[in-house]
XYZ file of C-alpha atoms in Angstrom:
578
model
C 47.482 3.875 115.736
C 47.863 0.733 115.268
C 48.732 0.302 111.372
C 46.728 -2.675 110.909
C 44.006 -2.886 107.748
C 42.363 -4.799 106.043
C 43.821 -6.499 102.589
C 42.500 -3.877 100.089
C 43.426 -2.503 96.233
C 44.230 1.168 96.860
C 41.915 3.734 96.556
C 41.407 4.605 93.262
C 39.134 7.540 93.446
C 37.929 10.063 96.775
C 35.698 12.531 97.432
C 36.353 15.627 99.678
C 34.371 16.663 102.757
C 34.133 18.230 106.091
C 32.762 15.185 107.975
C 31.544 11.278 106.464
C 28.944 9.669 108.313
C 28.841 5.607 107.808
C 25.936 3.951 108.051
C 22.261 4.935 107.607
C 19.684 4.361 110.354
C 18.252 6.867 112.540
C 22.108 7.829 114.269
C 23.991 7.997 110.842
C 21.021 9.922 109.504
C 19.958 12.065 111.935
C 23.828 13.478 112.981
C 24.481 13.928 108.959
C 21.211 15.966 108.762
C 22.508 18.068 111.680
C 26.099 18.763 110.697
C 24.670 19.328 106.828
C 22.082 21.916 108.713
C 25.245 23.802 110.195
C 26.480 24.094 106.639
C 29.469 21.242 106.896
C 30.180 19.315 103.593
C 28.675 15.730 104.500
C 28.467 12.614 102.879
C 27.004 9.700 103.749
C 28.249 6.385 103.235
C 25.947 3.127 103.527
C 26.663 -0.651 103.448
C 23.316 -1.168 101.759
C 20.395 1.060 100.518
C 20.100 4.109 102.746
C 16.481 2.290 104.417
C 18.335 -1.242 104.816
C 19.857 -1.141 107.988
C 18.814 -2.259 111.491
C 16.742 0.905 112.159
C 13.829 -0.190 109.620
C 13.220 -3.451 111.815
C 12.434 -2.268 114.831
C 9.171 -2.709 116.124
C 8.684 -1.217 119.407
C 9.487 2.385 119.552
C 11.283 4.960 121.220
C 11.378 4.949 124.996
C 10.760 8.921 126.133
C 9.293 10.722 129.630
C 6.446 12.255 126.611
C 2.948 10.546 128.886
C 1.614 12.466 131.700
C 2.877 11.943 135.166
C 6.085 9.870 133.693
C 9.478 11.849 134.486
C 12.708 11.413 132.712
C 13.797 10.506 136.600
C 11.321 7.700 136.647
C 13.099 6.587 132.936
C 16.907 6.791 134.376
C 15.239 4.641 137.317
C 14.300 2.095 134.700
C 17.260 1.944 132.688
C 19.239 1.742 135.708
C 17.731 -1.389 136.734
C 17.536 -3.008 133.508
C 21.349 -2.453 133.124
C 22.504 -4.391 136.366
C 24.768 -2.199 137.851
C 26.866 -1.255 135.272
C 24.677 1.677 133.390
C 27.136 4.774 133.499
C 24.644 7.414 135.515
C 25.480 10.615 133.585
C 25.248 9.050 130.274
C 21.660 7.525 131.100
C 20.849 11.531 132.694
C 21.955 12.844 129.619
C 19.594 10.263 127.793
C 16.329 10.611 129.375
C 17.048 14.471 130.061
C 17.326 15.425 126.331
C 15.570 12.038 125.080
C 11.624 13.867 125.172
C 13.028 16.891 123.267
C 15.335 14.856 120.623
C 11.562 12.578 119.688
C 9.932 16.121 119.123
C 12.524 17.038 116.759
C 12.115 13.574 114.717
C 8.579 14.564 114.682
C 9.281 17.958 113.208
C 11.193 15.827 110.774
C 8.459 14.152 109.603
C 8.129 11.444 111.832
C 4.567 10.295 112.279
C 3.942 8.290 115.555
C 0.267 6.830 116.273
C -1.931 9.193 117.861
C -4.468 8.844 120.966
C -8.385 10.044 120.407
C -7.216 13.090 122.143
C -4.689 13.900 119.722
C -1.201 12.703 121.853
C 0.668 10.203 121.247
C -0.033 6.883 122.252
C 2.358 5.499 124.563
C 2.957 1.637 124.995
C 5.006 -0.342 127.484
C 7.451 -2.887 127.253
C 9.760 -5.117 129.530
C 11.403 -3.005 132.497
C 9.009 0.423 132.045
C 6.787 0.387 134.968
C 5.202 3.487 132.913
C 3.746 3.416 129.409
C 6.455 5.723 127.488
C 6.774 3.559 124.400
C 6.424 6.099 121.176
C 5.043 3.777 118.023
C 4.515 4.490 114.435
C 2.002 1.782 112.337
C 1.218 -0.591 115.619
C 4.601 -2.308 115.350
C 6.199 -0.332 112.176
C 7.928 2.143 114.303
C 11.693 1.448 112.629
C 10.186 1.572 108.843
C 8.524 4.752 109.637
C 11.627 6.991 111.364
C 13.625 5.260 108.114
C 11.172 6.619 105.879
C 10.887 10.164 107.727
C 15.540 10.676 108.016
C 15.998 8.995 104.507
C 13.225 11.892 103.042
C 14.765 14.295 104.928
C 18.299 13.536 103.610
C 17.260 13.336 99.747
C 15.383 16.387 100.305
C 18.439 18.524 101.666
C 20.403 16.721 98.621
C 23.187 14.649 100.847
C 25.989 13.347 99.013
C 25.522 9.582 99.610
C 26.898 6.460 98.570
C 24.709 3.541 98.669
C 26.415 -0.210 98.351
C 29.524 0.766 100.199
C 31.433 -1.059 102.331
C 33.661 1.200 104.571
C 37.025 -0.716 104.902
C 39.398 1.092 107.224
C 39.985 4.543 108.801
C 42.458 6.998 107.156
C 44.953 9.081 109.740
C 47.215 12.348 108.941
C 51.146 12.066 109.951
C 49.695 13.038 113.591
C 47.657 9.754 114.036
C 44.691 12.218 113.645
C 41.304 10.840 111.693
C 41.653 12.038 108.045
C 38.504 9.834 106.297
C 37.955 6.418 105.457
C 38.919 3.714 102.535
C 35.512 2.299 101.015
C 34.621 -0.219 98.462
C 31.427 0.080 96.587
C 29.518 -2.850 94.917
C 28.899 -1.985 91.451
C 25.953 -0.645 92.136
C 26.636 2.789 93.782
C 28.486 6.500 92.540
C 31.710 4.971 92.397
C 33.554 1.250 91.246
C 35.685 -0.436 93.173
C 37.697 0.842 96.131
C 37.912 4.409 97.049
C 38.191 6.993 99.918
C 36.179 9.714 101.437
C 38.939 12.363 103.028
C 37.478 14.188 105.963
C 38.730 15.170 109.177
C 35.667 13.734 111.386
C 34.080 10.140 110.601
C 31.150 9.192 112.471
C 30.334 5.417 112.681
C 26.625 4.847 112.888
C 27.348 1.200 111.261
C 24.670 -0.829 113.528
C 25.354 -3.934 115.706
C 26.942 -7.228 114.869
C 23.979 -9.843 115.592
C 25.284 -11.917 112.138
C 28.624 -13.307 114.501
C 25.563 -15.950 115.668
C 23.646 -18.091 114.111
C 20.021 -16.994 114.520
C 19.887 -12.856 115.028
C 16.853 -10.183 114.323
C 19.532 -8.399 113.035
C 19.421 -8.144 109.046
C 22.346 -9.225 106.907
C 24.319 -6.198 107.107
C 25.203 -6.533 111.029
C 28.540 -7.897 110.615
C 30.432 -5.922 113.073
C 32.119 -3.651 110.062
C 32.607 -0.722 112.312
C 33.803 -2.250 115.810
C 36.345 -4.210 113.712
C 37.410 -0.879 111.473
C 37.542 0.843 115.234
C 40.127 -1.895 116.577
C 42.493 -1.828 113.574
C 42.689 1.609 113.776
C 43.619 1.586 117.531
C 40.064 2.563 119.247
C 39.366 1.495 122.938
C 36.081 -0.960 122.812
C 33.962 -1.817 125.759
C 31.300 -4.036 127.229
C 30.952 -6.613 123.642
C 30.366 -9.822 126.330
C 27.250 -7.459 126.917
C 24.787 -9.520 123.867
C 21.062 -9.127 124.367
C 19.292 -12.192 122.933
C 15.838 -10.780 122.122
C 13.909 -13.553 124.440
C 10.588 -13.831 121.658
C 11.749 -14.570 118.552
C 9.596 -16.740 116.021
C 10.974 -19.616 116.578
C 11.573 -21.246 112.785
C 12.886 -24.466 113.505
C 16.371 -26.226 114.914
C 18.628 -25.459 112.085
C 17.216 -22.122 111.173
C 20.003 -19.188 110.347
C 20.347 -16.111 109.394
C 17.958 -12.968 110.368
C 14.985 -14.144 112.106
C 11.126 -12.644 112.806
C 11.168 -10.920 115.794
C 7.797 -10.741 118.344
C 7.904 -7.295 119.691
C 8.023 -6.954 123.377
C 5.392 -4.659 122.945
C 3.092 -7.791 122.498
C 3.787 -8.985 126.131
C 3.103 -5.033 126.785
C -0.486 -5.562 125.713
C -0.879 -8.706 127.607
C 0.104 -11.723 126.002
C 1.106 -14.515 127.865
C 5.012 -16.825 128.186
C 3.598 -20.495 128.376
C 4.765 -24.010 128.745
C 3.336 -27.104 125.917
C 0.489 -27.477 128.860
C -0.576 -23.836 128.923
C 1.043 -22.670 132.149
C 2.291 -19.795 132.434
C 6.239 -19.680 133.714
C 7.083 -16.225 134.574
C 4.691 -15.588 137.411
C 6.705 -15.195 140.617
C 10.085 -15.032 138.828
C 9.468 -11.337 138.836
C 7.435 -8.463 139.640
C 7.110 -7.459 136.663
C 6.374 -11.112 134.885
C 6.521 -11.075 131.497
C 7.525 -7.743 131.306
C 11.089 -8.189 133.448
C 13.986 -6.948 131.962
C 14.763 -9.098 128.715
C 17.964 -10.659 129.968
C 15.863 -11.838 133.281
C 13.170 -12.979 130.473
C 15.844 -14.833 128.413
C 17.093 -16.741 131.010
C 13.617 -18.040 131.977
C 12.876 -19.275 128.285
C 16.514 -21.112 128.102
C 15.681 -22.714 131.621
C 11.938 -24.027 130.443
C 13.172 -24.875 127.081
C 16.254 -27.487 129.423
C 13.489 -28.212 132.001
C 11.320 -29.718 129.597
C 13.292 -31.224 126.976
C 11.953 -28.759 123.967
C 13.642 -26.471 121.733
C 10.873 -23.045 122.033
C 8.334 -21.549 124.715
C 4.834 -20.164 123.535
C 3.732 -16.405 123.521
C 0.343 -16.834 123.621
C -2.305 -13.640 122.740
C -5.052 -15.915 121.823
C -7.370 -13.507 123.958
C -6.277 -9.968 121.686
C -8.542 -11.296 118.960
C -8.443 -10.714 115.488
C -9.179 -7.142 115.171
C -6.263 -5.838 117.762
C -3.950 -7.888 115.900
C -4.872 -6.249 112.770
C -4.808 -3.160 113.742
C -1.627 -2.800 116.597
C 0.090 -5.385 115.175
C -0.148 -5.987 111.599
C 3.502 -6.831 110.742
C 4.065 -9.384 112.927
C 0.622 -11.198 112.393
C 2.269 -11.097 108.486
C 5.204 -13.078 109.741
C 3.830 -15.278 111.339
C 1.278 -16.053 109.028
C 4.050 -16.185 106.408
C 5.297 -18.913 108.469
C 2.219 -20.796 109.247
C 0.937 -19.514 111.862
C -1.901 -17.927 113.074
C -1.349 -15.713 116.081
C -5.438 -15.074 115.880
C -5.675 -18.821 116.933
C -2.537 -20.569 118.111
C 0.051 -19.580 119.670
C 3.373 -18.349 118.573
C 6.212 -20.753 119.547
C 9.490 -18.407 120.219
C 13.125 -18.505 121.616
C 15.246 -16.106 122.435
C 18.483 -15.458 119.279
C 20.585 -12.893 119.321
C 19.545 -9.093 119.327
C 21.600 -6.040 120.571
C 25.176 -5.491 121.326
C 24.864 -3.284 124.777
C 28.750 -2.885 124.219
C 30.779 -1.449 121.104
C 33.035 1.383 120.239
C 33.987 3.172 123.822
C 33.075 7.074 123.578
C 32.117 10.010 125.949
C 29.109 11.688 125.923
C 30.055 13.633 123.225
C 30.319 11.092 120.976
C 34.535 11.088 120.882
C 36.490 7.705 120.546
C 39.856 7.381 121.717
C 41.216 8.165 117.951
C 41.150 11.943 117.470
C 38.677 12.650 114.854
C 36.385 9.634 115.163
C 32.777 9.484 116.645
C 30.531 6.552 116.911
C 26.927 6.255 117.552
C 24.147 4.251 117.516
C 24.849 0.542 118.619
C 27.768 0.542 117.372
C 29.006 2.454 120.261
C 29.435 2.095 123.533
C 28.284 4.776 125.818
C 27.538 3.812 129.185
C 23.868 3.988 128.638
C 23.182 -0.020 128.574
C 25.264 -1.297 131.308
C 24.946 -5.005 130.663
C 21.167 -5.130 129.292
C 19.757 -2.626 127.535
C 16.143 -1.319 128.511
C 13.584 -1.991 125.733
C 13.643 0.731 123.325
C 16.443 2.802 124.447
C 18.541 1.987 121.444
C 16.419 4.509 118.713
C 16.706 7.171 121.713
C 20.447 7.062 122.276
C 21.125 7.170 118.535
C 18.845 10.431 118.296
C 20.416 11.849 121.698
C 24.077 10.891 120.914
C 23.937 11.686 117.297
C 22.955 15.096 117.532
C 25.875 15.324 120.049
C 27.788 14.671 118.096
C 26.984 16.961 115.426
C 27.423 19.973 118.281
C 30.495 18.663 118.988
C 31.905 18.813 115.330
C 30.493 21.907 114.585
C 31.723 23.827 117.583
C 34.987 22.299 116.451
C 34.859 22.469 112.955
C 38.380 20.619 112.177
C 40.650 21.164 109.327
C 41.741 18.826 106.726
C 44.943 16.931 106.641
C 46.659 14.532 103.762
C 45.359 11.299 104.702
C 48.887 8.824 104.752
C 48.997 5.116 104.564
C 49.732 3.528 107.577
C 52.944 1.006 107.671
C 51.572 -2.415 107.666
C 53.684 -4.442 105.277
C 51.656 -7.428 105.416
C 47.727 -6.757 106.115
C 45.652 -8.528 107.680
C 44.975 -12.029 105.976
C 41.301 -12.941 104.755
C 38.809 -15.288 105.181
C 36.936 -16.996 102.874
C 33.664 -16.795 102.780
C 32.369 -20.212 103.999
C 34.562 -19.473 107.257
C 30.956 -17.145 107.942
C 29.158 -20.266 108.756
C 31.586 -21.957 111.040
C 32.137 -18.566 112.601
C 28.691 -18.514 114.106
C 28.126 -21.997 114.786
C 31.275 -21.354 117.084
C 29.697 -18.864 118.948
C 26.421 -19.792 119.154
C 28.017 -23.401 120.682
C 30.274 -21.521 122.924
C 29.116 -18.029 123.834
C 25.108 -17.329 123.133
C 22.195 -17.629 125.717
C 24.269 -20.049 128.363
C 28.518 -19.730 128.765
C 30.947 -21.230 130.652
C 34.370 -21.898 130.875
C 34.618 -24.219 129.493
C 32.270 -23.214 126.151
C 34.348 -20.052 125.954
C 37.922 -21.846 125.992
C 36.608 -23.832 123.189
C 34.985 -21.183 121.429
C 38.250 -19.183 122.099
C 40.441 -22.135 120.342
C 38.786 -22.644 117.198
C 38.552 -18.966 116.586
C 42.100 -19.043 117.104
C 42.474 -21.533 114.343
C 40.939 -20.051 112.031
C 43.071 -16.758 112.749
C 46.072 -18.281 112.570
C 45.210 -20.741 109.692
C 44.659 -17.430 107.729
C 48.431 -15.998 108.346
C 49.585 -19.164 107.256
C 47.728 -19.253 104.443
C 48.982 -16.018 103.707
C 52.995 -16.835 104.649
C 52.740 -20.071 102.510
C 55.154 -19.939 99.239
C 52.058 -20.150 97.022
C 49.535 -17.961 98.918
C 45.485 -19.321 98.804
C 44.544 -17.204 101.197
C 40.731 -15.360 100.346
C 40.961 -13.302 97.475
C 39.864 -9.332 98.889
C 36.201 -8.828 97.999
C 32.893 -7.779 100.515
C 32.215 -11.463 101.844
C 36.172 -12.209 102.595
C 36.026 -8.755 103.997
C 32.852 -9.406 106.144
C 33.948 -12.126 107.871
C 37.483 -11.507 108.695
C 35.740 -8.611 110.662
C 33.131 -10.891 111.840
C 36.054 -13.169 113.473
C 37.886 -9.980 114.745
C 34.686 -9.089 116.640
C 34.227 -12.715 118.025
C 37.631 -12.723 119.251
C 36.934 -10.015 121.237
C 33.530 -10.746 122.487
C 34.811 -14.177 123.751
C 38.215 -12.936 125.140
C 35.706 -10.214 127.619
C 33.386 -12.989 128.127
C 35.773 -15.586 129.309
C 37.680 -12.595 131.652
C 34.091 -12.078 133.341
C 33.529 -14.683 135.806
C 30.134 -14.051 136.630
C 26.066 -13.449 135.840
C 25.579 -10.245 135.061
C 22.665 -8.848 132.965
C 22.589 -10.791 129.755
C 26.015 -12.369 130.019
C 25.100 -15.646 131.918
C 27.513 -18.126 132.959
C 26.751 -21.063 134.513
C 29.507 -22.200 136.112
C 29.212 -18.361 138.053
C 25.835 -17.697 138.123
C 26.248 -15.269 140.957
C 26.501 -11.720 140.349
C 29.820 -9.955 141.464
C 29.588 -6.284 142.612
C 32.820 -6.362 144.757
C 34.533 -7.354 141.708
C 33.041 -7.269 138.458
C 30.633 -4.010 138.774
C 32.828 -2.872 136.296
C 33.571 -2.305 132.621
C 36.350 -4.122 129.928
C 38.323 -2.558 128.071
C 39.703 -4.030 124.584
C 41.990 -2.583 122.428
C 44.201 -4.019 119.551
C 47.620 -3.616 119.748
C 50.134 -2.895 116.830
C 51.598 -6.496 117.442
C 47.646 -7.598 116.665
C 47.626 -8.545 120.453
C 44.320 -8.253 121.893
C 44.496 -6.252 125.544
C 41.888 -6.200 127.902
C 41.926 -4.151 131.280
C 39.191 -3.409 133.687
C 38.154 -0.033 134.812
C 38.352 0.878 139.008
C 34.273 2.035 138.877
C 31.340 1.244 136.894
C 31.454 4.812 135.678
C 33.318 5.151 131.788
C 35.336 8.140 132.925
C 37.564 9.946 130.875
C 37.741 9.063 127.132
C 40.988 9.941 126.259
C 43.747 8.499 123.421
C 46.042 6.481 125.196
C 48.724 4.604 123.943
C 49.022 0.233 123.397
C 51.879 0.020 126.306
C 49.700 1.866 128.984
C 46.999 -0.533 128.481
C 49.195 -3.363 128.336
C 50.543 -1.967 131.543
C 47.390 -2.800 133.549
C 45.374 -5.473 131.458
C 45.811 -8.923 130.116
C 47.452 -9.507 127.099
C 45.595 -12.043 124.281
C 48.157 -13.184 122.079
C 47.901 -13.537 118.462
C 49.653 -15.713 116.070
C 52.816 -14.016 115.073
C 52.595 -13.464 110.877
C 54.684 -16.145 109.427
């Protein structure tokens, strides 16, 4: 452990249980109904309302071997490609081996996908599926309609959750074991103020960290809470230079921020077209597949069209679907658009790619298990192996089914015991933020480490992140203190520049192209050196220590201590406190 937290009243109130689940889209939801099902004391904890996280935007579906002639071999073929050499096998078995039986048990949840004539369910494709396996609920509702489904599901049962909540750092026993987690909820919730759940098993289904950029599809919420919680509490994490920038977003205009409209890939699925100002078409011969590569491979051939030319967005054009398919496969995005001015029906959509997915996160093993005894992550928040360095359109809502309910075996066969929580010796926590530092946060990285990198963007990027770290410790050692006064948006972004840190110390250690990492200054792909993973962890000193593993296989997740890491990696330092 490494005794590190956040600057945080102490708990003034907890709540006993067997196992705490943070974070409420279809992982968080669908391992809390399980272990709840096996008759384990669960609460759920979420940042937001229990139907505000990431799962509720998406609009594709769930990639599954369900259509005939498709295999769950033909899937792991798929995802194997899309993840450029760096997709853990077993992990992406595992996935498309249980995936077709984990969607049938959504469905007995309550899940309602669309239907064919014949009574099956109507499978789409997106980028990287030679087959039609996409799974969709509502044309392109498929996120608001598993939300809808796993939140019923959990009110029905009668879940202890706490809404407005803001987990803040993981709790150990004496033996460095997980014993719950210090929360703070927002007024509006069960409970004031900061408190603590005390369980012996946490399970981090907190969702990606999209907000460390500028422009994201992710919603406000995707700060990176549970990668950064993972870190300070001495958890091994994996992959984070791994960002997939979603390559059709609506594009809304140079200085547009925050959570953006996304364009489905399932729109390219149908047929729509990537064009030019002039009409051409620009993926053609770039790949087999055209507009339906792999989205990294997509991505890139936006951002080179968008420097070729001059211009700031490419065109999706589905002119040719006509009203009527719009209307009726997809009705939410025609809304957006239309929100936005425009008409889908008649023009076409100008789009660029923003940030989307984090392929990388919290390093487990296929059962779920972190390197902390006691504490699981799943969803994308984790790190599995499954994404290698680009994750294959819809795969995420799988793993977090697959993985969740992993989980939920695991802790059940296990059933641990309870042990007195104690407070880790960190005499001076770690300094805050202030809110505004958000902004200048993800200008930072979307200037040094989004779409294009190099090393020279990422040394940048690297120093001013830097500055703002060690600006806050001497905030915090002046004689009259002004560092950020503890509250959810000083909170949010001090993990939001944890996160960052990390991202840009793996990206800036991986000298080459791989999947949706692109640098230009090595745009070559590196097998004989780089088909292989990085490994962060945090070290009690708040040095950040990277090492890189011998295969592109995860192997082993075991606890391991700071000095065998810093043993075989490369040490980041950090600004001693004052």
């Amino acid at each position: 452990m490494t005794g590190i937290r956040l600057t945080a009243p102490a708990p003034g109130w907890s709540i006993d249980a067997d196992v705490v689940v943070v974070g409420s889209g279809v992982a968080g939801l669908t391992a809390a109904l399980r272990c709840a099902a096996a008759g384990l004391a669960t609460v759920v904890v979420t940042k937001a309302r229990l139907d505000d996280g990431s799962t509720r935007w998406a609009q594709g579906g769930v990639a599954a071997a369900l259509g005939e002639g498709d295999t769950p071999e033909q899937h792991l073929d798929d995802t194997l490609v899309a993840g450029a050499g760096l997709c853990d096998e077993t992990a992406v078995r595992t996935l498309v081996t249980e995936g077709p039986d984990a969607v049938r048990r959504l469905i007995g949840t309550g899940a309602h996908f669309d239907t064919a004539d014949d009574g099956t369910i109507a499978l789409g494709r997106e980028g990287g599926h030679h087959r039609r396996r996409i799974a969709h609920a509502g044309g392109d509702a498929t996120g608001a309609e598993i939300s809808r489904a796993l939140v019923e599901a959990v009110r029905e049962a009668a879940l202890h959750t706490v809404e407005n909540a803001l987990v803040l750092d993981l709790l150990t026993d004496a033996e460095g074991r997980t014993a719950g987690v210090s929360l703070h909820v927002m007024g509006e919730g069960q409970h004031d103020g900061v408190g603590a759940v005390n369980a012996p098993a946490v399970i981090l289904a907190t969702g990606g960290m999209g907000q460390v950029f500028s422009a994201t599809t992710n919603p406000p919420v995707a700060t990176g809470d549970g990668v950064a919680l993972a870190l300070r509490a001495g958890a091994e994490v994996s992959d984070l230079e791994f960002v997939q920038f979603h390559p059709t977003v609506l594009f809304l205009g140079a200085g547009a921020e925050g959570q953006q409209p996304l364009v489905s890939e399932a729109v390219r699925g149908e047929g729509a077209h990537l064009v030019d100002a002039h009409g051409t078409r620009f993926m053609l011969g770039q790949h087999e597949l055209a507009e339906l590569a792999p989205r990294d491979i997509v991505a890139k051939a936006i951002t080179r069209q968008m420097q070729l030319h001059g211009t700031e967005h490419m065109y999706l054009d589905a002119r040719h679907f006509g009203a009527k398919m719009w209307e009726q496969h997809f009705p939410t995005i025609l809304a957006a658009c239309r929100t936005h001015g425009i008409d889908p029906v008649t023009e076409p959509i100008p789009v660029a790619p923003a940030a989307h997915h984090a392929s990388g996160g919290i390093r487990t093993d296929l059962r779920g298990r972190t390197t902390v005894p006691g504490l699981y992550a799943c969803g994308e928040v984790a790190c599995t192996g499954v994404h290698g360095a680009n994750r294959l359109a819809s795969n995420s809502l799988l793993e977090g089914l697959v993985f969740a309910e992993r989980i939920a075996a695991d802790i059940v066969a296990d059933r641990p015991r309870s042990a007195a929580a104690t407070v880790a010796d960190d005499p001076a926590p770690s300094p805050l933020l202030p809110p505004e530092a958000r902004t200048t946060i993800q200008r930072i990285m979307t200037r040094g480490a989004g779409v294009v990198r190099s090393a020279d963007s990422l040394a940048r990027a690297a120093e001013e992140l830097e500055d703002l770290h060690r600006s806050a410790f001497l905030k915090a050692g002046a004689a009259e203190p002004k560092d950020a006064v503890p509250g959810v948006e000083a909170w949010e972004v001090t993990n939001l520049l944890l996160v960052s840190r990390v991202l840009v110390a793996a990206a800036r250690q991986r000298e080459e192209t791989r999947g949706c990492h692109w640098r230009e200054d090595r745009p070559e792909r590196d097998d004989e050196n780089w088909r292989r993973h990085l490994v962060v962890k945090l070290t009690p000193d708040r040095q950040l220590v990277l090492r890189r593993t011998d295969t592109e296989a995860f192997g082993p997740v075991q606890p391991s201590g700071a000095a065998d890491c810093a043993a075989t990696g490369t040490i980041h330092p950090t600004p001693e406190e004052p």
